[in-house]
XYZ file of C-alpha atoms in Angstrom:
579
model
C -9.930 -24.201 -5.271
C -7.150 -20.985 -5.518
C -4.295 -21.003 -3.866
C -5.463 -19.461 -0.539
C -8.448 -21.871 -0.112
C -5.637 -23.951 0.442
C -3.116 -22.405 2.039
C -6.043 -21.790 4.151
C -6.659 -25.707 4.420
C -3.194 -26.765 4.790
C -2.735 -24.063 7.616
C -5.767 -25.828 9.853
C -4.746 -29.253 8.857
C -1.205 -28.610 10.653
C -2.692 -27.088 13.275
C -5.540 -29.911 13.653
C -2.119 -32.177 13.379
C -0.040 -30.724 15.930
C -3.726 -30.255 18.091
C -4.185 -34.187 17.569
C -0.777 -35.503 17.470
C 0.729 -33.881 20.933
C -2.001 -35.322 23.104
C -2.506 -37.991 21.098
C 1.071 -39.428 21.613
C 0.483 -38.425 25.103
C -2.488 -40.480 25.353
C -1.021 -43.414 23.143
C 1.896 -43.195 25.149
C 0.372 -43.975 28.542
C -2.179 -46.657 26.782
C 0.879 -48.725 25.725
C 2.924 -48.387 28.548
C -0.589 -49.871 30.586
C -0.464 -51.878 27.950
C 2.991 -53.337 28.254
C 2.086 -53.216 32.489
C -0.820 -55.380 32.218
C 0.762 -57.542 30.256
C 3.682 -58.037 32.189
C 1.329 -58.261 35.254
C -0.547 -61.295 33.412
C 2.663 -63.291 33.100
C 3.153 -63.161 37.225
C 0.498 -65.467 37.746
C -0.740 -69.148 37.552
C -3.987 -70.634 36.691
C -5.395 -73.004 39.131
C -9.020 -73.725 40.567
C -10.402 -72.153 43.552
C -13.162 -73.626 46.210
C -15.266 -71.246 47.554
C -15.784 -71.343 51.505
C -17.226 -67.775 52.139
C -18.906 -65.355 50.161
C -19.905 -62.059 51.625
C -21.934 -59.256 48.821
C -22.032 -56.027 50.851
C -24.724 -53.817 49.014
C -24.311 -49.740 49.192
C -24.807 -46.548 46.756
C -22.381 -45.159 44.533
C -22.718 -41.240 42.840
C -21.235 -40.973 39.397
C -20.945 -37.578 38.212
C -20.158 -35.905 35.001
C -19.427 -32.013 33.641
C -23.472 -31.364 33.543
C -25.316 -34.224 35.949
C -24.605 -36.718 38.664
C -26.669 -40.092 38.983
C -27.017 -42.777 41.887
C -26.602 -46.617 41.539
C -26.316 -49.149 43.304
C -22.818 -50.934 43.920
C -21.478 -54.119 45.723
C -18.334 -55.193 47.678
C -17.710 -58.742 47.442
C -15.641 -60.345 49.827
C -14.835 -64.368 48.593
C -12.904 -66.412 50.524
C -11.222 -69.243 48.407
C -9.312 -72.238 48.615
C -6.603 -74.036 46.189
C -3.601 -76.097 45.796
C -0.266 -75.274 44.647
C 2.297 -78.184 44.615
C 0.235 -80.648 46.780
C -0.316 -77.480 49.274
C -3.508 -75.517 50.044
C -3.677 -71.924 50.548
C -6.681 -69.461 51.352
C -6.777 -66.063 50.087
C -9.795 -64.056 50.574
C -10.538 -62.349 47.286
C -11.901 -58.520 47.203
C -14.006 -56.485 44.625
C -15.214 -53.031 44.821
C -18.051 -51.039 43.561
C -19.620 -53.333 41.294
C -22.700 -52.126 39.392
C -23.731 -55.769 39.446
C -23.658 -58.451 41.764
C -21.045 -60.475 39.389
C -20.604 -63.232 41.927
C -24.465 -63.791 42.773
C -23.878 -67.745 41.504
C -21.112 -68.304 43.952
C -21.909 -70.721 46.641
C -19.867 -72.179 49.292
C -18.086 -75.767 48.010
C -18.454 -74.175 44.251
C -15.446 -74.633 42.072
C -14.079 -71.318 39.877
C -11.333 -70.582 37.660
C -9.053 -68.098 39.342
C -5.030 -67.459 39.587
C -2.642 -66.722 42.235
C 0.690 -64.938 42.071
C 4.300 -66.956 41.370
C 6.011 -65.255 44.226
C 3.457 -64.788 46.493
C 0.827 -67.678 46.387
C -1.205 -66.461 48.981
C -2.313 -63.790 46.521
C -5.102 -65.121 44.264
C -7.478 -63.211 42.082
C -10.789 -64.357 39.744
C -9.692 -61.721 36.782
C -6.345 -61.070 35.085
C -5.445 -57.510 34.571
C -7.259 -56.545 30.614
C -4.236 -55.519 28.220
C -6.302 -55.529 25.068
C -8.348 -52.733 25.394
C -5.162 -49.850 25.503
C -3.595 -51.917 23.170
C -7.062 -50.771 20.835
C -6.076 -47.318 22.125
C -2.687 -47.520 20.791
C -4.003 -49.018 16.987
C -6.614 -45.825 17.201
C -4.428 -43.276 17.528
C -1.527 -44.399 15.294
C -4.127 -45.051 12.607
C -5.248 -41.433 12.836
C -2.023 -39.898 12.877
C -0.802 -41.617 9.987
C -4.558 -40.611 7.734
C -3.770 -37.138 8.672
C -0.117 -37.216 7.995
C -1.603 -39.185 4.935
C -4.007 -36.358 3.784
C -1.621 -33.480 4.121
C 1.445 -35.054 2.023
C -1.752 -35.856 -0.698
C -2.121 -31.771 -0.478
C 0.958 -30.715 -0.911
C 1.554 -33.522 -4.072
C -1.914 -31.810 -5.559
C -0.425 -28.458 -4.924
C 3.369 -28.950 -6.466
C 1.236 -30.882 -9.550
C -1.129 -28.176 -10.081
C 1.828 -25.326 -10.099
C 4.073 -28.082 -12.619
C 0.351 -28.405 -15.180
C 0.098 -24.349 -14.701
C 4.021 -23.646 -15.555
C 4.512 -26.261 -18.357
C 1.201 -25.855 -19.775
C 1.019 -26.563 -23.675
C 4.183 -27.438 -23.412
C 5.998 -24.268 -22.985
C 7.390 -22.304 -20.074
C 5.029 -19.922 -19.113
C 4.842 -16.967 -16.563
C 2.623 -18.340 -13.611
C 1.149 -14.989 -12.460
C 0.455 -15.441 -7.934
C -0.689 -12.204 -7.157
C -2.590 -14.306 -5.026
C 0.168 -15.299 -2.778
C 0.984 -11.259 -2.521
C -2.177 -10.559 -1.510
C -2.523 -12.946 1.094
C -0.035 -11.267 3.483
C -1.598 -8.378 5.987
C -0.394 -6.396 8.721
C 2.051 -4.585 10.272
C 4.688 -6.227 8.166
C 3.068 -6.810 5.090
C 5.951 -5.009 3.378
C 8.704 -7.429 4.538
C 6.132 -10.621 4.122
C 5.670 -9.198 0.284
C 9.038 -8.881 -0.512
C 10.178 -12.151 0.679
C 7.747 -13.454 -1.518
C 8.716 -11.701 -4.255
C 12.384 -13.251 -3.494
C 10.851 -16.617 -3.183
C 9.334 -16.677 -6.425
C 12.474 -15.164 -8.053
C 14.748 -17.712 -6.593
C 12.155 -20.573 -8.271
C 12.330 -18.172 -11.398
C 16.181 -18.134 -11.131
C 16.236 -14.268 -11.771
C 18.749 -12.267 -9.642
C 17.326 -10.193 -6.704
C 18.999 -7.471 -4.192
C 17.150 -6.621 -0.896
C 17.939 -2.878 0.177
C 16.688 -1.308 3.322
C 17.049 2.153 3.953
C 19.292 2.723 7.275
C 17.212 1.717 10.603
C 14.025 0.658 7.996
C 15.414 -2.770 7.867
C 11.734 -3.925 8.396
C 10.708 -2.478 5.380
C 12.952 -3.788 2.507
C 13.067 -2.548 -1.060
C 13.510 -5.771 -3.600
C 15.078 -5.127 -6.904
C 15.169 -8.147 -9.349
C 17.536 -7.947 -12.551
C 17.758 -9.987 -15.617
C 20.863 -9.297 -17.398
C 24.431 -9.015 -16.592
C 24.889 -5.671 -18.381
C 23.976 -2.112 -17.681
C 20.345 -1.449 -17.244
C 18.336 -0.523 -20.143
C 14.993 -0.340 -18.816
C 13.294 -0.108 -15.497
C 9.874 -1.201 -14.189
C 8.802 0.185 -10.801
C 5.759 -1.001 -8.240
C 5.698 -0.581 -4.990
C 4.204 -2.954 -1.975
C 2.734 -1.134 0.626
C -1.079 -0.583 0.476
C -3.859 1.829 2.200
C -5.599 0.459 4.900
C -8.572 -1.215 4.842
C -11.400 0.496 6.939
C -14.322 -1.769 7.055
C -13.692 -5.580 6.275
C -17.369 -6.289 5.999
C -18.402 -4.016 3.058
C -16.098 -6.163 0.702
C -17.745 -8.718 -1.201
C -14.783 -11.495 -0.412
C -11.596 -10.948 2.363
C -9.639 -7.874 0.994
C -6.703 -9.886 2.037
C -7.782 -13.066 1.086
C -6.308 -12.895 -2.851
C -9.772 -14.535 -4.487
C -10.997 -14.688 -7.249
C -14.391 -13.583 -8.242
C -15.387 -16.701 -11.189
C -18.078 -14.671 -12.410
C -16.361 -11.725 -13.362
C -12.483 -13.145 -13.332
C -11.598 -10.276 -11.116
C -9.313 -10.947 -8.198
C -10.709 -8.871 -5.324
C -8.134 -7.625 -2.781
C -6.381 -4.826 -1.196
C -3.549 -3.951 -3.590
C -4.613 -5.880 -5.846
C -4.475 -3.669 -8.609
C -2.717 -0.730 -6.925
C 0.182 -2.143 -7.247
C 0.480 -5.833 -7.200
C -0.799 -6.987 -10.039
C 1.624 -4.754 -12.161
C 4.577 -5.948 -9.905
C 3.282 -9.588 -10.784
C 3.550 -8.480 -14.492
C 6.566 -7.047 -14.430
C 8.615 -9.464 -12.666
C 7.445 -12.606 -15.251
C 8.117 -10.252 -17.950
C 11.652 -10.326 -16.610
C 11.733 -13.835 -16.292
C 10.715 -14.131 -20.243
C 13.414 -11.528 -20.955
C 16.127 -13.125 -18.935
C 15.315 -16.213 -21.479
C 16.035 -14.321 -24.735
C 18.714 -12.073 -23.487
C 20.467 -15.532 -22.360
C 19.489 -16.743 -26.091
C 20.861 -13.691 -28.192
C 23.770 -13.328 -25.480
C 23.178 -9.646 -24.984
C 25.082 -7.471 -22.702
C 22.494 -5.732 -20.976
C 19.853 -6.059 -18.468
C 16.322 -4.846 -17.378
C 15.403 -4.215 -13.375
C 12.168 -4.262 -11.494
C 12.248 -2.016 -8.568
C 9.597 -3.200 -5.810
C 9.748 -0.034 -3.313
C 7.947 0.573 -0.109
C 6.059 3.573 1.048
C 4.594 5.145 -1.770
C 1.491 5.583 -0.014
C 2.503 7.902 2.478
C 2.047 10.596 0.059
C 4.345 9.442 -2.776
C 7.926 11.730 -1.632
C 9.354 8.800 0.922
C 13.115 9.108 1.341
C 13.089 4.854 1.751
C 11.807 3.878 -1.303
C 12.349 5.090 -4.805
C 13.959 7.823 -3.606
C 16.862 6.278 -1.850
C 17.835 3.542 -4.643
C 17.962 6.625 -7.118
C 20.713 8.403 -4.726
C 22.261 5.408 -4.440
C 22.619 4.713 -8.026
C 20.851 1.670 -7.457
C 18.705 1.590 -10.270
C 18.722 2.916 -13.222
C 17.544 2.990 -17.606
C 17.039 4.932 -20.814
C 13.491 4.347 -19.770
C 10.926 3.203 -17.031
C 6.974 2.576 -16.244
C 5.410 2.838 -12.862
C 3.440 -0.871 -13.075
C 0.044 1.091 -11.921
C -3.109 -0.126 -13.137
C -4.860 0.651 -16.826
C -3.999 0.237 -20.419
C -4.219 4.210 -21.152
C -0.549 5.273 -21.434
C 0.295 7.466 -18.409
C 2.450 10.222 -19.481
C 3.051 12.177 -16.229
C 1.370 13.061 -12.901
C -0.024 16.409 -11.708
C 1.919 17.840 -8.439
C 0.394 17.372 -4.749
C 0.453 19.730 -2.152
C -0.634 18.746 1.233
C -1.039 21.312 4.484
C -2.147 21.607 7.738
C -4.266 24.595 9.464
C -4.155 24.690 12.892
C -6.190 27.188 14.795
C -6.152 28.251 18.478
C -9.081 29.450 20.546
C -9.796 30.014 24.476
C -11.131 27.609 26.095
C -14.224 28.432 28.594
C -17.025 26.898 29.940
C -20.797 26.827 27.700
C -22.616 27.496 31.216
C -20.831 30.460 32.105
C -21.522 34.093 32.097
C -18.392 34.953 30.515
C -19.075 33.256 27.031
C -22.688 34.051 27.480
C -21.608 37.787 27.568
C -18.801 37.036 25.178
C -16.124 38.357 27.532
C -14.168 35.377 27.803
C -14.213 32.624 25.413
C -13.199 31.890 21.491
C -14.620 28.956 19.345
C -11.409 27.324 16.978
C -13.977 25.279 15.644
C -16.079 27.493 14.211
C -13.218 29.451 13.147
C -12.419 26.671 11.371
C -14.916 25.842 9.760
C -15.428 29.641 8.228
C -12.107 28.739 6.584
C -12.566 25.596 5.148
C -15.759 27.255 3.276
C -14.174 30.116 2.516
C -11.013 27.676 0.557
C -13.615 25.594 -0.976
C -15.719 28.927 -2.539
C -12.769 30.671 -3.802
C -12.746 30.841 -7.504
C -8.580 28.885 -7.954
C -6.979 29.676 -11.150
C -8.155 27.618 -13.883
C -4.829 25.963 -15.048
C -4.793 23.858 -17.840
C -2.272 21.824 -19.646
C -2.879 19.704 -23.009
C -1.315 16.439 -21.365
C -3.653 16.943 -19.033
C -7.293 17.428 -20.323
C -10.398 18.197 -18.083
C -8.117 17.953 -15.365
C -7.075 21.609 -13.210
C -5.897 23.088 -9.961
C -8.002 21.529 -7.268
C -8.392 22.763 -3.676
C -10.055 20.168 -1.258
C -9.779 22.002 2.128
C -11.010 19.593 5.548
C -10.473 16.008 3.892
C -9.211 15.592 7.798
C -10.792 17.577 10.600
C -10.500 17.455 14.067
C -11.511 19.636 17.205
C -13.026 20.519 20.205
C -12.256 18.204 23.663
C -15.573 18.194 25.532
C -19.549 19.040 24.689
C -19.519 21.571 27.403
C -16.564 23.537 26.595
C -15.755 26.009 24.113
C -13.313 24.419 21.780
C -9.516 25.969 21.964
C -8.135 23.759 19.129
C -8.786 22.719 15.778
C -6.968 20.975 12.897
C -8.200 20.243 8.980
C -6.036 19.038 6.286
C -6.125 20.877 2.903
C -5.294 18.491 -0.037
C -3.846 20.270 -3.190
C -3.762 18.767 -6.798
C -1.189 21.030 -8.773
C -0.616 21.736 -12.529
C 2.138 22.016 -14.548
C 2.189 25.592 -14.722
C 0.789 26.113 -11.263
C 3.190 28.642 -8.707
C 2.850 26.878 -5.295
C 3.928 30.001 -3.581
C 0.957 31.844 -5.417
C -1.529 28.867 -3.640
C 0.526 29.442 -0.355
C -0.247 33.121 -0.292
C -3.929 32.844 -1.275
C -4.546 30.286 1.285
C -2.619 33.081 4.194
C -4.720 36.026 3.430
C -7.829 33.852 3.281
C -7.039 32.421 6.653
C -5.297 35.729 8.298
C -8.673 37.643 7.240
C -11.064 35.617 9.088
C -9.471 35.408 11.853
C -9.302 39.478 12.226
C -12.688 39.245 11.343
C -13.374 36.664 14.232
C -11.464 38.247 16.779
C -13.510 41.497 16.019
C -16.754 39.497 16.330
C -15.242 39.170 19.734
C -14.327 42.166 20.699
C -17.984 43.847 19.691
C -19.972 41.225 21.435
C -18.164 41.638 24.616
C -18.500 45.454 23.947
C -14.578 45.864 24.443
C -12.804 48.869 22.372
C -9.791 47.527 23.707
C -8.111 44.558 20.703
C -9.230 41.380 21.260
C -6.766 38.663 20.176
C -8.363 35.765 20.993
C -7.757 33.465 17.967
C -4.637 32.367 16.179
C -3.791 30.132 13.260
C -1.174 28.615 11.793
C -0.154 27.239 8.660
C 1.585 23.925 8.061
C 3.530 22.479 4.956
C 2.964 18.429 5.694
C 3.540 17.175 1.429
C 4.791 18.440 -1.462
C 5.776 17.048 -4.488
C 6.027 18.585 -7.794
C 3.784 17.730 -11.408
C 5.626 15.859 -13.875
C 5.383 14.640 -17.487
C 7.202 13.431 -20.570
C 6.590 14.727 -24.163
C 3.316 12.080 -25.704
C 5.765 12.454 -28.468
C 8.517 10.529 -27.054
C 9.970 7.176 -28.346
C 8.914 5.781 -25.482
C 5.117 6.503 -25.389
C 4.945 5.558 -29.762
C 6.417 1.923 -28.187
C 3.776 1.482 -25.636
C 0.836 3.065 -28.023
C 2.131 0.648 -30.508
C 2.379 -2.593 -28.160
C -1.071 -1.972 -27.310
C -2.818 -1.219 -30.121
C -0.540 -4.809 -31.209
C -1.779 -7.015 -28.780
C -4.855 -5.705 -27.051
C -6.165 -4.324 -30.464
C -7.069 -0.947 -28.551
C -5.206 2.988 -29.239
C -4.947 3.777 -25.573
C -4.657 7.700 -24.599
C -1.636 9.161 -23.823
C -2.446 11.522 -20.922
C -1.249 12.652 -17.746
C -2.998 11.385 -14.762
C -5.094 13.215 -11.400
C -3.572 11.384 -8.741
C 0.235 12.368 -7.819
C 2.702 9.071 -7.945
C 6.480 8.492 -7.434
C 7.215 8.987 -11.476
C 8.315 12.673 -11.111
C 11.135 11.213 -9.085
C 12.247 9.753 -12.213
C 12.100 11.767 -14.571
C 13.682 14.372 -12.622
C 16.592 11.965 -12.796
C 16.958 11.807 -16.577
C 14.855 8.841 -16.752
C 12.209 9.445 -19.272
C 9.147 7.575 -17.463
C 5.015 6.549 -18.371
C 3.846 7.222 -14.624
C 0.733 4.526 -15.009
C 0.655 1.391 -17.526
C -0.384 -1.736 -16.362
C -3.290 -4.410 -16.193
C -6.945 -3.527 -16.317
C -8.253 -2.483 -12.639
C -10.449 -0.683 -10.138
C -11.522 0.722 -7.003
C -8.419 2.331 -6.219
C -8.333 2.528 -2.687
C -11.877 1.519 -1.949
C -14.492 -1.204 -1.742
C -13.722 -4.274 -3.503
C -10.509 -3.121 -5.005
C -9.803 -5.633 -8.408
C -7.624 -6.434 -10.808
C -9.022 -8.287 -14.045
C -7.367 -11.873 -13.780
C -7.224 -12.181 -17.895
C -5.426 -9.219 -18.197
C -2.141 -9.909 -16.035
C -1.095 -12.451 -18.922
C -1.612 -9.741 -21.635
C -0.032 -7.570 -19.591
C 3.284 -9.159 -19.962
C 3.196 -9.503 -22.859
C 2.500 -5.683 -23.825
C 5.317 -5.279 -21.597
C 7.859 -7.618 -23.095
C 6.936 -5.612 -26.191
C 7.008 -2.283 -25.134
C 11.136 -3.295 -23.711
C 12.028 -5.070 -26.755
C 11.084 -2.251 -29.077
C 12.185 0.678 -26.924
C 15.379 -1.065 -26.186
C 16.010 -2.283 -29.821
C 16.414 -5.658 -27.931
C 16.060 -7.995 -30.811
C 16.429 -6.568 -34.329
């Protein structure tokens, strides 16, 4: 069973605890103090004999009811009236039962002896039945026998649990680098970023590696974690970050995109983030843990720092995450990786450039004589739409760059559209998002212009659709637009030359017994940050993944452990850690 199977199991036994064991004490309360009533009641009277001189069985029908029926029975009042001697004196007490189902007394006769007891201070007061104190005192055994095999069975869980993490992290008899990417996956919402991080903390304080948590001023909700080993300057820097994409449709995935499970057959863990970025965040932080041990062993005046940031995915230029530990000299190295998924060696990032076209029509209605004659009236949507088509045919610059290979300038006008308010109304507004991949060598104000004239033109040529139709030789301005910068960030890229790409083509090719690529990748990322900064970086190296984003997202379980260890490599080589 994984680790959320149980936390799972562990979360409904407490509740099925706290469910059981409020009322239950409740309950078990009031049974022994009826208990301890009855009991006290018994001791109030004397046993004696009683004489019968009058019986009286008065027969009438009862209705019992419960939540779905209600029956009718017969019942019987019994009035007895008894005789019996206490200390040489005789006393009658007439003795009275209700609503009997049966008619208990139907063998009492008058002059008949019975069994019966009558109160120590007030004698006069007999009675045929003492007051029953076993059967809440059965209550009371009940429920303190199930708390205690419930309190029982979740003590037995958590001993399974704390043995199962001590056979994991001593197994073979060394220390080794329990990977829970599990545990990272299993928090969701709207503060997944502050439930990751203080599980990251948690499992550095059982690592016994040094952590900071920064916050960017009034984003205390959404803390940055960076974990050191070392007590010197930094030498080298790993960087993930915690925040995810949202999930769109929980019921395509194959198993709980937050759940953190494992697939047996394939020994993929399935989740959101899973490989994008968690899994290289896992890495990364036991690779500290193993480098804390040997720079503690060879007494080495440096250290190595794994920056978890948040909000990468909000188009990878936040001023909260990366960016603000960088001003503030927070982190730092003669060399980093960005902890994203794959085993190809990363070597920079092409640019992103994000807008927003915003177009303004006239709103009028569909019935109407005026946009039937075209006099009053101006679709944004379609307007729009001409646009987008006209961005997507346009033949871009074919840019090219030998880090990069089959990769170019992309244009992907109207990944988000919007428009129009009502179906019988000519739409006034409408919005589409243009998303820009950018080379190297690529001049954004060159795009910027392009995408103007494109845009400027058909909207003349709109508003003079317009002004013919409506058969107006007056100018018709009808339709605006409007262009909006909403991302930008530049491309980036280190020389596939560099010491530090030879160290992680050689760790690889060492352990994994593969020559990975050295290319830069489609997607834009956080890495231009640092190398704008002086720090040389490889934007993308980490454990084997997919679905980016999508369906089903995995990382390959077997490959976190290699992982670290191509990472431990790739620093001790670089860093000329232990010559």
């Amino acid at each position: 069973m994984n680790r959320p199977c149980i936390y799972a199991l562990l979360h409904w036994a407490k509740v099925c605890l706290v469910l059981l064991l409020i009322p239950g004490l409740i309950w078990g309360g009031i049974a022994a103090l009826s208990c301890l009533r009855h009991r006290n009641a018994r001791n109030t009277y004397v046993s004696t004999t009683c004489q019968v001189v009058n019986y009286v069985k008065i027969q009438h029908y009862c209705v019992d009811c419960t939540l779905f029926h209600c029956t009718t029975h017969q019942c019987f009042d019994e009035q007895i009236l008894v005789t019996y001697a206490v200390n040489n004196k005789s006393y009658e007490s007439y003795v009275i039962t209700k609503e009997s189902r049966i008619a208990r007394r139907k063998k009492l006769q008058k002059g008949a002896d019975h069994d019966c007891y009558y109160h120590k201070e007030d004698v006069g007061l007999a009675i045929f039945d003492l007051p029953d104190h076993e059967s809440p005192l059965i209550v009371v055994y009940i429920i303190t026998g199930t708390i205690c095999l419930l309190i029982f069975v979740i003590i037995t869980t958590l001993l399974y649990i704390q043995f199962q993490a001590f056979n994991t992290r001593n197994h073979g008899g060394k220390k080794q680098a329990r990977v829970d990417e599990e545990d990272l996956l299993y928090f969701c919402g709207v503060d997944a970023e502050r439930f990751v991080a203080e599980r990251i903390c948690a499992e550095c304080d059982h690592l016994k590696l040094k952590y900071n948590v920064i916050s960017a001023p009034g984003q205390e909700h959404r803390p940055n974690v960076i974990v050191t080993a070392g007590n010197g300057p930094s030498k080298f820097l790993f960087v993930g970050h915690i925040d995810t994409v949202n999930v769109e449709d929980e019921t395509q995935w194959s198993l709980p995109p937050f759940g953190g499970m494992i697939d047996e057959k394939t020994q993929r863990m399935i989740g959101r983030g899973a490989c994008d970025n968690k899994g290289g965040i896992v890495c990364a932080l036991y690779t500290l843990y193993l480098l804390q041990q040997r720079i503690d062993q060879e007494k080495l005046n440096i250290s190595i720092q794994l920056a978890c940031v948040v909000d990468e995915e909000s188009g990878a230029c936040s001023s909260i995450g990366v960016r603000y530990l960088l001003d503030k000299k927070l982190i730092s190295g003669d060399g980093a990786i960005y902890v994203y998924p794959g085993v190809n060696v990363t070597i920079g990032h092409r640019g992103l450039l994000r807008l927003a076209i915003d177009v303004i029509g006239e709103n009028v209605h569909t019935g109407s004589i005026e946009w039937n004659t075209k006099k009053k009236g101006a679709n944004a949507v379609t307007a729009l739409a001409r646009i987008l088509v006209a961005l997507e045919d346009y033949p871009w610059e074919n840019d090219k760059n030998p880090s990069f290979p089959n990769l170019t300038l992309t244009v992907t006008p109207g990944t988000i559209v919007n428009g129009g308010g009502f179906v019988s109304v000519v739409p006034s507004h409408a919005s589409a998002m243009i998303d820009i991949r950018l080379m190297p060598s690529t001049s954004v104000d060159h795009v910027l212009q392009k995408i103007e004239d494109i845009v400027t033109s058909i909207v003349n040529e709109r508003n003079e659709f317009y002004r013919r139709m409506a058969l107006d030789s007056s100018p018709s301005i009808r339709l605006s637009a409007s262009i909006t910068i909403k991302n930008q960030l530049p491309a980036a890229t280190i020389d596939s030359n560099h010491p530090l790409v030879y160290s992680c083509v050689q760790a690889v090719e060492k352990i994994l017994h593969v020559t990975p690529t050295t290319d830069g990748c489609g997607p834009a990322n956080e890495g231009y940050m640092l190398i704008e900064s002086g720090i040389p970086t490889i934007c993308g190296f980490g454990p084997i993944g997919g679905n980016v984003h999508g369906v089903d997202e995995w990382v390959s379980v077997p490959s976190l452990a290699q992982t670290v260890d191509v990472y431990f490599d790739i620093v001790s080589s670089y860093c000329h850690l232990f010559q």
